[in-house]
Amino acid sequence: MTSSPHHDDPGRPFAARLQTPDLAALNQTLDRRNFLRRTASGLGGLALGTLLGNQAAGAPANEQALDAFRQRVAPRAKRVVYLFMAGGPSQFETFDYKPRLINMLGKSLPDSVRQGQRLTGMSANQAALPIAPSLYKFAQHGKTRTWVSELLPYTAQVVDELCLVKSLYTEQINHDPAITFFQTGHQLPGRPSIGSWVSYGLGSENQNLPAFIVLVSKNASKDQPLYARLWGNGFLPSEYQGVQFRAGKDPVLFLNNPEGYDGADREEMLTYLTQLNQLQNESWGDPEVNARISQYEMAFRMQTSVPEVMDTSTEPDEVFELYGPDSRDKGTYAANCLLARKLLEKDVRFVQLYHQGWDHHGSLPKGMKNQCQQIDQATAGLIVDLKRRGLLDDTLVVWGGEFGRTVYSQGRLTTADYGRDHHPRCFTMWMAGAGVKAGFSYGQTDDFSYNVVRDPVHVHDFQATLLHLMGIDHEQLTYKYQGRRFRLTDVEGKLVKGILT
């Protein structure tokens, strides 16, 4: 049996191993069995080559799509910091004041309000759906006289900077699909995250840091898991995935040199690795190879830039006092808010903070109090800090979770304790900064915060508006994958013009 030229020989150059087989030798024993055996890899190679060729051919088309939308929308924001409250914060204990409920403790939710809407399996079998008014008081704040819960005293002080959107809604009633829907535009995993779409569309303004950085609070309750796919690149090239920064010795995993290596060793290794990757790219035309090369190069530059940006020791005491005492403890929500400001100063395009612990099916009054204490001062401090540095004018700040909570109590209801189930039909988020109206409330819910009665805003509408503020037409930012052009908002989404300046 004639040996194949594809057999590995450590002494042969890499390029030589990519030569085509000797067809004359193959023809000497071209019976059916040998044909199938010898051409299996060749047929596979043809298929692989076709697939890679399609990918390579699709890249210029995607670049043309980028050029098209970049000329259509004038950006209002240069960067985004998205404060995601995972678990679904209750609108009743934060921003959606419902005074009529005060005298309705324990009364059943009217059927005319529920309108047959589905419930989760956690409360669907309850004998009754008793109304639970908020245990906490509300007061009007700022020049706009906006109602804010007593749980958020620091946020109340900056309420004139906020654009409250009280009429968000989604179709997803459970955490995983709801969070995935908000972050990727689809309830099933596999799509690119919103930060990845922005990174892909706009690129980076800082060549020494990723365009999309993720921070997760270490001091939050882990009532619901977070998955790295929430900031993943999906089918976009891997260079657009979010990079998680962590507290501790290694802020970015696998970034530091291995033991016994120094910067010169790493640079020499990357030089040879780049040559191999370029050779592979020339041979197969795989665009992912270029993404891999750029990631290695970015990692090398980050070895210097990351320690610098993670170091908050030079911040004056008044900055730590602004963000709260937790801001000195790296990895907490407050410390991450301070770090987010530093990243935004470095022109990182998209900074995402995740803070878990908002899933209060029971003991909600205690749980909400603890959560608000963790995030209130730091959130307000971030707004103040950005504004006084002149960054709020071109930075968009977003705060909110994946859905709201029910007006009725889940489980036992008393005058001092109750829980709330998931509620996707209406909930509150807010934005601040570049391009949105300050001191403004948009949308309205009914007296039970159960249904939207004015100006509904779907998740895709929110996504379309965020992209618009970044200078992206959500209908034009597409990526061709498996024969279809995908976008963050799928086939939906409309601009929420009422909140724009």
PDB file of N, CA and C in Angstrom, residues 177-271:
ATOM      1  N   PRO A 177     -34.029  31.966  30.323  1.00  0.00           N
ATOM      2  CA  PRO A 177     -34.404  32.524  29.026  1.00  0.00           C
ATOM      3  C   PRO A 177     -34.588  34.032  29.051  1.00  0.00           C
ATOM      4  N   ALA A 178     -35.043  34.587  30.192  1.00  0.00           N
ATOM      5  CA  ALA A 178     -35.267  36.032  30.265  1.00  0.00           C
ATOM      6  C   ALA A 178     -33.954  36.804  30.238  1.00  0.00           C
ATOM      7  N   ILE A 179     -32.956  36.346  31.014  1.00  0.00           N
ATOM      8  CA  ILE A 179     -31.658  37.020  31.005  1.00  0.00           C
ATOM      9  C   ILE A 179     -30.987  36.839  29.645  1.00  0.00           C
ATOM     10  N   THR A 180     -31.058  35.633  29.103  1.00  0.00           N
ATOM     11  CA  THR A 180     -30.465  35.369  27.792  1.00  0.00           C
ATOM     12  C   THR A 180     -31.106  36.249  26.726  1.00  0.00           C
ATOM     13  N   PHE A 181     -32.423  36.444  26.825  1.00  0.00           N
ATOM     14  CA  PHE A 181     -33.152  37.277  25.873  1.00  0.00           C
ATOM     15  C   PHE A 181     -32.674  38.729  25.939  1.00  0.00           C
ATOM     16  N   PHE A 182     -32.524  39.250  27.153  1.00  0.00           N
ATOM     17  CA  PHE A 182     -32.056  40.617  27.314  1.00  0.00           C
ATOM     18  C   PHE A 182     -30.639  40.797  26.790  1.00  0.00           C
ATOM     19  N   GLN A 183     -29.787  39.810  27.046  1.00  0.00           N
ATOM     20  CA  GLN A 183     -28.382  39.974  26.722  1.00  0.00           C
ATOM     21  C   GLN A 183     -28.035  39.606  25.285  1.00  0.00           C
ATOM     22  N   THR A 184     -28.871  38.786  24.637  1.00  0.00           N
ATOM     23  CA  THR A 184     -28.526  38.321  23.288  1.00  0.00           C
ATOM     24  C   THR A 184     -29.626  38.525  22.256  1.00  0.00           C
ATOM     25  N   GLY A 185     -30.826  38.909  22.683  1.00  0.00           N
ATOM     26  CA  GLY A 185     -31.920  39.083  21.737  1.00  0.00           C
ATOM     27  C   GLY A 185     -32.664  37.811  21.408  1.00  0.00           C
ATOM     28  N   HIS A 186     -32.322  36.715  22.073  1.00  0.00           N
ATOM     29  CA  HIS A 186     -33.008  35.438  21.843  1.00  0.00           C
ATOM     30  C   HIS A 186     -33.007  34.655  23.143  1.00  0.00           C
ATOM     31  N   GLN A 187     -34.103  33.915  23.390  1.00  0.00           N
ATOM     32  CA  GLN A 187     -34.207  33.218  24.676  1.00  0.00           C
ATOM     33  C   GLN A 187     -33.348  31.960  24.760  1.00  0.00           C
ATOM     34  N   LEU A 188     -32.894  31.446  23.619  1.00  0.00           N
ATOM     35  CA  LEU A 188     -32.051  30.258  23.610  1.00  0.00           C
ATOM     36  C   LEU A 188     -30.586  30.659  23.471  1.00  0.00           C
ATOM     37  N   PRO A 189     -29.683  29.926  24.095  1.00  0.00           N
ATOM     38  CA  PRO A 189     -28.261  30.262  24.017  1.00  0.00           C
ATOM     39  C   PRO A 189     -27.719  30.129  22.599  1.00  0.00           C
ATOM     40  N   GLY A 190     -26.616  30.815  22.341  1.00  0.00           N
ATOM     41  CA  GLY A 190     -25.921  30.660  21.080  1.00  0.00           C
ATOM     42  C   GLY A 190     -25.764  31.936  20.276  1.00  0.00           C
ATOM     43  N   ARG A 191     -26.555  32.981  20.609  1.00  0.00           N
ATOM     44  CA  ARG A 191     -26.449  34.236  19.872  1.00  0.00           C
ATOM     45  C   ARG A 191     -25.383  35.140  20.514  1.00  0.00           C
ATOM     46  N   PRO A 192     -24.855  36.091  19.749  1.00  0.00           N
ATOM     47  CA  PRO A 192     -23.899  37.041  20.328  1.00  0.00           C
ATOM     48  C   PRO A 192     -24.577  37.938  21.366  1.00  0.00           C
ATOM     49  N   SER A 193     -23.826  38.320  22.386  1.00  0.00           N
ATOM     50  CA  SER A 193     -24.340  39.222  23.414  1.00  0.00           C
ATOM     51  C   SER A 193     -24.375  40.649  22.888  1.00  0.00           C
ATOM     52  N   ILE A 194     -25.116  41.487  23.595  1.00  0.00           N
ATOM     53  CA  ILE A 194     -25.284  42.870  23.153  1.00  0.00           C
ATOM     54  C   ILE A 194     -23.949  43.596  23.130  1.00  0.00           C
ATOM     55  N   GLY A 195     -23.090  43.329  24.127  1.00  0.00           N
ATOM     56  CA  GLY A 195     -21.768  43.936  24.127  1.00  0.00           C
ATOM     57  C   GLY A 195     -20.919  43.479  22.958  1.00  0.00           C
ATOM     58  N   SER A 196     -21.064  42.211  22.568  1.00  0.00           N
ATOM     59  CA  SER A 196     -20.326  41.695  21.419  1.00  0.00           C
ATOM     60  C   SER A 196     -20.791  42.357  20.125  1.00  0.00           C
ATOM     61  N   TRP A 197     -22.100  42.571  19.997  1.00  0.00           N
ATOM     62  CA  TRP A 197     -22.615  43.257  18.813  1.00  0.00           C
ATOM     63  C   TRP A 197     -22.043  44.672  18.721  1.00  0.00           C
ATOM     64  N   VAL A 198     -22.019  45.383  19.854  1.00  0.00           N
ATOM     65  CA  VAL A 198     -21.467  46.744  19.847  1.00  0.00           C
ATOM     66  C   VAL A 198     -19.985  46.723  19.521  1.00  0.00           C
ATOM     67  N   SER A 199     -19.257  45.778  20.110  1.00  0.00           N
ATOM     68  CA  SER A 199     -17.829  45.651  19.836  1.00  0.00           C
ATOM     69  C   SER A 199     -17.583  45.336  18.371  1.00  0.00           C
ATOM     70  N   TYR A 200     -18.376  44.429  17.808  1.00  0.00           N
ATOM     71  CA  TYR A 200     -18.242  44.067  16.398  1.00  0.00           C
ATOM     72  C   TYR A 200     -18.554  45.252  15.494  1.00  0.00           C
ATOM     73  N   GLY A 201     -19.589  45.998  15.845  1.00  0.00           N
ATOM     74  CA  GLY A 201     -20.014  47.096  14.989  1.00  0.00           C
ATOM     75  C   GLY A 201     -19.117  48.309  15.037  1.00  0.00           C
ATOM     76  N   LEU A 202     -18.581  48.610  16.221  1.00  0.00           N
ATOM     77  CA  LEU A 202     -17.855  49.861  16.404  1.00  0.00           C
ATOM     78  C   LEU A 202     -16.376  49.692  16.672  1.00  0.00           C
ATOM     79  N   GLY A 203     -15.952  48.486  17.052  1.00  0.00           N
ATOM     80  CA  GLY A 203     -14.545  48.284  17.350  1.00  0.00           C
ATOM     81  C   GLY A 203     -14.143  48.943  18.656  1.00  0.00           C
ATOM     82  N   SER A 204     -12.851  49.114  18.849  1.00  0.00           N
ATOM     83  CA  SER A 204     -12.320  49.630  20.109  1.00  0.00           C
ATOM     84  C   SER A 204     -11.627  50.963  19.885  1.00  0.00           C
ATOM     85  N   GLU A 205     -11.705  51.838  20.893  1.00  0.00           N
ATOM     86  CA  GLU A 205     -10.969  53.092  20.864  1.00  0.00           C
ATOM     87  C   GLU A 205      -9.715  53.018  21.730  1.00  0.00           C
ATOM     88  N   ASN A 206      -9.493  51.881  22.369  1.00  0.00           N
ATOM     89  CA  ASN A 206      -8.290  51.665  23.172  1.00  0.00           C
ATOM     90  C   ASN A 206      -7.666  50.348  22.722  1.00  0.00           C
ATOM     91  N   GLN A 207      -6.519  50.429  22.118  1.00  0.00           N
ATOM     92  CA  GLN A 207      -5.894  49.237  21.549  1.00  0.00           C
ATOM     93  C   GLN A 207      -5.226  48.353  22.597  1.00  0.00           C
ATOM     94  N   ASN A 208      -5.199  48.811  23.850  1.00  0.00           N
ATOM     95  CA  ASN A 208      -4.551  48.043  24.914  1.00  0.00           C
ATOM     96  C   ASN A 208      -5.526  47.378  25.865  1.00  0.00           C
ATOM     97  N   LEU A 209      -6.822  47.573  25.624  1.00  0.00           N
ATOM     98  CA  LEU A 209      -7.849  46.945  26.445  1.00  0.00           C
ATOM     99  C   LEU A 209      -8.955  46.426  25.533  1.00  0.00           C
ATOM    100  N   PRO A 210      -9.664  45.371  25.943  1.00  0.00           N
ATOM    101  CA  PRO A 210     -10.784  44.883  25.136  1.00  0.00           C
ATOM    102  C   PRO A 210     -11.874  45.937  25.010  1.00  0.00           C
ATOM    103  N   ALA A 211     -12.634  45.861  23.941  1.00  0.00           N
ATOM    104  CA  ALA A 211     -13.752  46.783  23.759  1.00  0.00           C
ATOM    105  C   ALA A 211     -14.927  46.438  24.661  1.00  0.00           C
ATOM    106  N   PHE A 212     -14.982  45.202  25.157  1.00  0.00           N
ATOM    107  CA  PHE A 212     -16.124  44.706  25.930  1.00  0.00           C
ATOM    108  C   PHE A 212     -15.590  44.004  27.175  1.00  0.00           C
ATOM    109  N   ILE A 213     -15.846  44.594  28.344  1.00  0.00           N
ATOM    110  CA  ILE A 213     -15.325  44.072  29.607  1.00  0.00           C
ATOM    111  C   ILE A 213     -16.479  43.806  30.565  1.00  0.00           C
ATOM    112  N   VAL A 214     -16.392  42.707  31.301  1.00  0.00           N
ATOM    113  CA  VAL A 214     -17.453  42.255  32.208  1.00  0.00           C
ATOM    114  C   VAL A 214     -16.932  42.201  33.642  1.00  0.00           C
ATOM    115  N   LEU A 215     -17.748  42.682  34.582  1.00  0.00           N
ATOM    116  CA  LEU A 215     -17.430  42.645  36.008  1.00  0.00           C
ATOM    117  C   LEU A 215     -18.604  42.011  36.739  1.00  0.00           C
ATOM    118  N   VAL A 216     -18.335  41.046  37.612  1.00  0.00           N
ATOM    119  CA  VAL A 216     -19.379  40.343  38.365  1.00  0.00           C
ATOM    120  C   VAL A 216     -19.140  40.571  39.856  1.00  0.00           C
ATOM    121  N   SER A 217     -20.178  41.007  40.580  1.00  0.00           N
ATOM    122  CA  SER A 217     -20.037  41.305  42.007  1.00  0.00           C
ATOM    123  C   SER A 217     -19.742  40.043  42.805  1.00  0.00           C
ATOM    124  N   LYS A 218     -18.759  40.118  43.671  1.00  0.00           N
ATOM    125  CA  LYS A 218     -18.464  38.982  44.538  1.00  0.00           C
ATOM    126  C   LYS A 218     -19.328  39.004  45.793  1.00  0.00           C
ATOM    127  N   ASN A 219     -19.895  40.160  46.135  1.00  0.00           N
ATOM    128  CA  ASN A 219     -20.653  40.284  47.380  1.00  0.00           C
ATOM    129  C   ASN A 219     -22.146  40.081  47.193  1.00  0.00           C
ATOM    130  N   ALA A 220     -22.563  39.630  46.015  1.00  0.00           N
ATOM    131  CA  ALA A 220     -23.987  39.425  45.757  1.00  0.00           C
ATOM    132  C   ALA A 220     -24.415  38.017  46.142  1.00  0.00           C
ATOM    133  N   SER A 221     -25.682  37.883  46.477  1.00  0.00           N
ATOM    134  CA  SER A 221     -26.256  36.562  46.720  1.00  0.00           C
ATOM    135  C   SER A 221     -26.324  35.793  45.411  1.00  0.00           C
ATOM    136  N   LYS A 222     -25.905  34.553  45.425  1.00  0.00           N
ATOM    137  CA  LYS A 222     -25.876  33.750  44.197  1.00  0.00           C
ATOM    138  C   LYS A 222     -27.158  32.926  44.072  1.00  0.00           C
ATOM    139  N   ASP A 223     -28.304  33.633  44.105  1.00  0.00           N
ATOM    140  CA  ASP A 223     -29.570  32.910  44.035  1.00  0.00           C
ATOM    141  C   ASP A 223     -29.849  32.359  42.636  1.00  0.00           C
ATOM    142  N   GLN A 224     -29.327  33.008  41.611  1.00  0.00           N
ATOM    143  CA  GLN A 224     -29.456  32.521  40.243  1.00  0.00           C
ATOM    144  C   GLN A 224     -28.076  32.537  39.587  1.00  0.00           C
ATOM    145  N   PRO A 225     -27.738  31.481  38.843  1.00  0.00           N
ATOM    146  CA  PRO A 225     -26.403  31.419  38.237  1.00  0.00           C
ATOM    147  C   PRO A 225     -26.250  32.401  37.078  1.00  0.00           C
ATOM    148  N   LEU A 226     -25.013  32.772  36.804  1.00  0.00           N
ATOM    149  CA  LEU A 226     -24.661  33.521  35.605  1.00  0.00           C
ATOM    150  C   LEU A 226     -23.767  32.641  34.745  1.00  0.00           C
ATOM    151  N   TYR A 227     -23.929  32.757  33.441  1.00  0.00           N
ATOM    152  CA  TYR A 227     -23.160  31.941  32.518  1.00  0.00           C
ATOM    153  C   TYR A 227     -22.299  32.844  31.632  1.00  0.00           C
ATOM    154  N   ALA A 228     -21.090  32.382  31.329  1.00  0.00           N
ATOM    155  CA  ALA A 228     -20.189  33.166  30.490  1.00  0.00           C
ATOM    156  C   ALA A 228     -20.788  33.410  29.104  1.00  0.00           C
ATOM    157  N   ARG A 229     -21.722  32.553  28.679  1.00  0.00           N
ATOM    158  CA  ARG A 229     -22.330  32.764  27.365  1.00  0.00           C
ATOM    159  C   ARG A 229     -23.145  34.060  27.317  1.00  0.00           C
ATOM    160  N   LEU A 230     -23.509  34.617  28.489  1.00  0.00           N
ATOM    161  CA  LEU A 230     -24.254  35.876  28.506  1.00  0.00           C
ATOM    162  C   LEU A 230     -23.415  37.026  27.974  1.00  0.00           C
ATOM    163  N   TRP A 231     -22.096  36.892  28.032  1.00  0.00           N
ATOM    164  CA  TRP A 231     -21.236  37.894  27.409  1.00  0.00           C
ATOM    165  C   TRP A 231     -20.374  37.251  26.323  1.00  0.00           C
ATOM    166  N   GLY A 232     -20.870  36.165  25.756  1.00  0.00           N
ATOM    167  CA  GLY A 232     -20.143  35.461  24.707  1.00  0.00           C
ATOM    168  C   GLY A 232     -20.344  36.097  23.342  1.00  0.00           C
ATOM    169  N   ASN A 233     -19.527  35.672  22.391  1.00  0.00           N
ATOM    170  CA  ASN A 233     -19.569  36.210  21.033  1.00  0.00           C
ATOM    171  C   ASN A 233     -20.499  35.429  20.115  1.00  0.00           C
ATOM    172  N   GLY A 234     -21.041  34.277  20.589  1.00  0.00           N
ATOM    173  CA  GLY A 234     -21.927  33.500  19.726  1.00  0.00           C
ATOM    174  C   GLY A 234     -21.230  33.112  18.444  1.00  0.00           C
ATOM    175  N   PHE A 235     -21.857  33.461  17.293  1.00  0.00           N
ATOM    176  CA  PHE A 235     -21.259  33.109  16.008  1.00  0.00           C
ATOM    177  C   PHE A 235     -20.390  34.234  15.434  1.00  0.00           C
ATOM    178  N   LEU A 236     -20.249  35.348  16.161  1.00  0.00           N
ATOM    179  CA  LEU A 236     -19.314  36.378  15.730  1.00  0.00           C
ATOM    180  C   LEU A 236     -17.880  35.886  15.962  1.00  0.00           C
ATOM    181  N   PRO A 237     -16.914  36.461  15.299  1.00  0.00           N
ATOM    182  CA  PRO A 237     -15.517  36.088  15.571  1.00  0.00           C
ATOM    183  C   PRO A 237     -15.189  36.245  17.055  1.00  0.00           C
ATOM    184  N   SER A 238     -14.332  35.378  17.555  1.00  0.00           N
ATOM    185  CA  SER A 238     -14.107  35.281  18.997  1.00  0.00           C
ATOM    186  C   SER A 238     -13.486  36.530  19.600  1.00  0.00           C
ATOM    187  N   GLU A 239     -12.878  37.393  18.784  1.00  0.00           N
ATOM    188  CA  GLU A 239     -12.271  38.611  19.325  1.00  0.00           C
ATOM    189  C   GLU A 239     -13.317  39.559  19.903  1.00  0.00           C
ATOM    190  N   TYR A 240     -14.615  39.309  19.635  1.00  0.00           N
ATOM    191  CA  TYR A 240     -15.669  40.204  20.107  1.00  0.00           C
ATOM    192  C   TYR A 240     -16.343  39.722  21.390  1.00  0.00           C
ATOM    193  N   GLN A 241     -15.892  38.639  21.971  1.00  0.00           N
ATOM    194  CA  GLN A 241     -16.482  38.178  23.218  1.00  0.00           C
ATOM    195  C   GLN A 241     -16.092  39.105  24.359  1.00  0.00           C
ATOM    196  N   GLY A 242     -16.932  39.145  25.411  1.00  0.00           N
ATOM    197  CA  GLY A 242     -16.607  39.926  26.584  1.00  0.00           C
ATOM    198  C   GLY A 242     -15.485  39.276  27.371  1.00  0.00           C
ATOM    199  N   VAL A 243     -14.635  40.099  27.966  1.00  0.00           N
ATOM    200  CA  VAL A 243     -13.527  39.617  28.781  1.00  0.00           C
ATOM    201  C   VAL A 243     -13.841  39.941  30.237  1.00  0.00           C
ATOM    202  N   GLN A 244     -13.914  38.907  31.069  1.00  0.00           N
ATOM    203  CA  GLN A 244     -14.244  39.126  32.471  1.00  0.00           C
ATOM    204  C   GLN A 244     -13.008  39.537  33.255  1.00  0.00           C
ATOM    205  N   PHE A 245     -13.119  40.649  33.968  1.00  0.00           N
ATOM    206  CA  PHE A 245     -12.095  41.096  34.903  1.00  0.00           C
ATOM    207  C   PHE A 245     -12.521  40.680  36.300  1.00  0.00           C
ATOM    208  N   ARG A 246     -11.597  40.121  37.070  1.00  0.00           N
ATOM    209  CA  ARG A 246     -11.906  39.581  38.387  1.00  0.00           C
ATOM    210  C   ARG A 246     -11.058  40.266  39.451  1.00  0.00           C
ATOM    211  N   ALA A 247     -11.542  40.191  40.690  1.00  0.00           N
ATOM    212  CA  ALA A 247     -10.738  40.652  41.813  1.00  0.00           C
ATOM    213  C   ALA A 247      -9.692  39.589  42.136  1.00  0.00           C
ATOM    214  N   GLY A 248      -8.568  40.007  42.695  1.00  0.00           N
ATOM    215  CA  GLY A 248      -7.562  39.043  43.103  1.00  0.00           C
ATOM    216  C   GLY A 248      -6.262  39.184  42.340  1.00  0.00           C
ATOM    217  N   LYS A 249      -5.434  38.174  42.476  1.00  0.00           N
ATOM    218  CA  LYS A 249      -4.081  38.215  41.923  1.00  0.00           C
ATOM    219  C   LYS A 249      -4.078  38.231  40.408  1.00  0.00           C
ATOM    220  N   ASP A 250      -4.978  37.470  39.784  1.00  0.00           N
ATOM    221  CA  ASP A 250      -5.041  37.382  38.319  1.00  0.00           C
ATOM    222  C   ASP A 250      -6.361  37.970  37.827  1.00  0.00           C
ATOM    223  N   PRO A 251      -6.415  39.271  37.539  1.00  0.00           N
ATOM    224  CA  PRO A 251      -7.668  39.894  37.106  1.00  0.00           C
ATOM    225  C   PRO A 251      -8.242  39.279  35.832  1.00  0.00           C
ATOM    226  N   VAL A 252      -7.355  38.852  34.926  1.00  0.00           N
ATOM    227  CA  VAL A 252      -7.791  38.192  33.697  1.00  0.00           C
ATOM    228  C   VAL A 252      -7.112  36.836  33.644  1.00  0.00           C
ATOM    229  N   LEU A 253      -7.892  35.787  33.526  1.00  0.00           N
ATOM    230  CA  LEU A 253      -7.338  34.441  33.555  1.00  0.00           C
ATOM    231  C   LEU A 253      -6.368  34.213  32.394  1.00  0.00           C
ATOM    232  N   PHE A 254      -5.268  33.506  32.690  1.00  0.00           N
ATOM    233  CA  PHE A 254      -4.284  33.091  31.690  1.00  0.00           C
ATOM    234  C   PHE A 254      -3.565  34.274  31.023  1.00  0.00           C
ATOM    235  N   LEU A 255      -3.612  35.442  31.666  1.00  0.00           N
ATOM    236  CA  LEU A 255      -2.952  36.609  31.082  1.00  0.00           C
ATOM    237  C   LEU A 255      -1.486  36.686  31.502  1.00  0.00           C
ATOM    238  N   ASN A 256      -1.205  36.354  32.749  1.00  0.00           N
ATOM    239  CA  ASN A 256       0.160  36.470  33.248  1.00  0.00           C
ATOM    240  C   ASN A 256       1.084  35.437  32.602  1.00  0.00           C
ATOM    241  N   ASN A 257       2.368  35.755  32.576  1.00  0.00           N
ATOM    242  CA  ASN A 257       3.355  34.816  32.031  1.00  0.00           C
ATOM    243  C   ASN A 257       3.453  33.574  32.913  1.00  0.00           C
ATOM    244  N   PRO A 258       3.658  32.412  32.313  1.00  0.00           N
ATOM    245  CA  PRO A 258       3.909  31.217  33.121  1.00  0.00           C
ATOM    246  C   PRO A 258       5.158  31.396  33.973  1.00  0.00           C
ATOM    247  N   GLU A 259       5.249  30.620  35.026  1.00  0.00           N
ATOM    248  CA  GLU A 259       6.400  30.700  35.920  1.00  0.00           C
ATOM    249  C   GLU A 259       7.688  30.420  35.136  1.00  0.00           C
ATOM    250  N   GLY A 260       8.678  31.295  35.327  1.00  0.00           N
ATOM    251  CA  GLY A 260       9.947  31.135  34.635  1.00  0.00           C
ATOM    252  C   GLY A 260      10.042  31.871  33.319  1.00  0.00           C
ATOM    253  N   TYR A 261       8.926  32.484  32.869  1.00  0.00           N
ATOM    254  CA  TYR A 261       8.924  33.255  31.629  1.00  0.00           C
ATOM    255  C   TYR A 261       8.932  34.742  31.961  1.00  0.00           C
ATOM    256  N   ASP A 262       9.519  35.540  31.058  1.00  0.00           N
ATOM    257  CA  ASP A 262       9.429  36.984  31.201  1.00  0.00           C
ATOM    258  C   ASP A 262       8.812  37.571  29.936  1.00  0.00           C
ATOM    259  N   GLY A 263       8.729  38.897  29.872  1.00  0.00           N
ATOM    260  CA  GLY A 263       8.081  39.545  28.740  1.00  0.00           C
ATOM    261  C   GLY A 263       8.752  39.241  27.414  1.00  0.00           C
ATOM    262  N   ALA A 264      10.087  39.152  27.425  1.00  0.00           N
ATOM    263  CA  ALA A 264      10.812  38.856  26.180  1.00  0.00           C
ATOM    264  C   ALA A 264      10.494  37.454  25.687  1.00  0.00           C
ATOM    265  N   ASP A 265      10.405  36.492  26.626  1.00  0.00           N
ATOM    266  CA  ASP A 265      10.055  35.120  26.246  1.00  0.00           C
ATOM    267  C   ASP A 265       8.663  35.077  25.622  1.00  0.00           C
ATOM    268  N   ARG A 266       7.719  35.771  26.258  1.00  0.00           N
ATOM    269  CA  ARG A 266       6.351  35.769  25.747  1.00  0.00           C
ATOM    270  C   ARG A 266       6.297  36.423  24.370  1.00  0.00           C
ATOM    271  N   GLU A 267       7.007  37.508  24.185  1.00  0.00           N
ATOM    272  CA  GLU A 267       6.988  38.187  22.891  1.00  0.00           C
ATOM    273  C   GLU A 267       7.561  37.287  21.798  1.00  0.00           C
ATOM    274  N   GLU A 268       8.666  36.584  22.095  1.00  0.00           N
ATOM    275  CA  GLU A 268       9.265  35.682  21.107  1.00  0.00           C
ATOM    276  C   GLU A 268       8.314  34.536  20.773  1.00  0.00           C
ATOM    277  N   MET A 269       7.665  33.977  21.809  1.00  0.00           N
ATOM    278  CA  MET A 269       6.720  32.891  21.579  1.00  0.00           C
ATOM    279  C   MET A 269       5.567  33.355  20.697  1.00  0.00           C
ATOM    280  N   LEU A 270       5.017  34.568  20.974  1.00  0.00           N
ATOM    281  CA  LEU A 270       3.901  35.082  20.192  1.00  0.00           C
ATOM    282  C   LEU A 270       4.311  35.375  18.756  1.00  0.00           C
ATOM    283  N   THR A 271       5.554  35.786  18.550  1.00  0.00           N
ATOM    284  CA  THR A 271       6.034  36.042  17.194  1.00  0.00           C
ATOM    285  C   THR A 271       5.991  34.765  16.362  1.00  0.00           C
TER     286      THR A 271
END
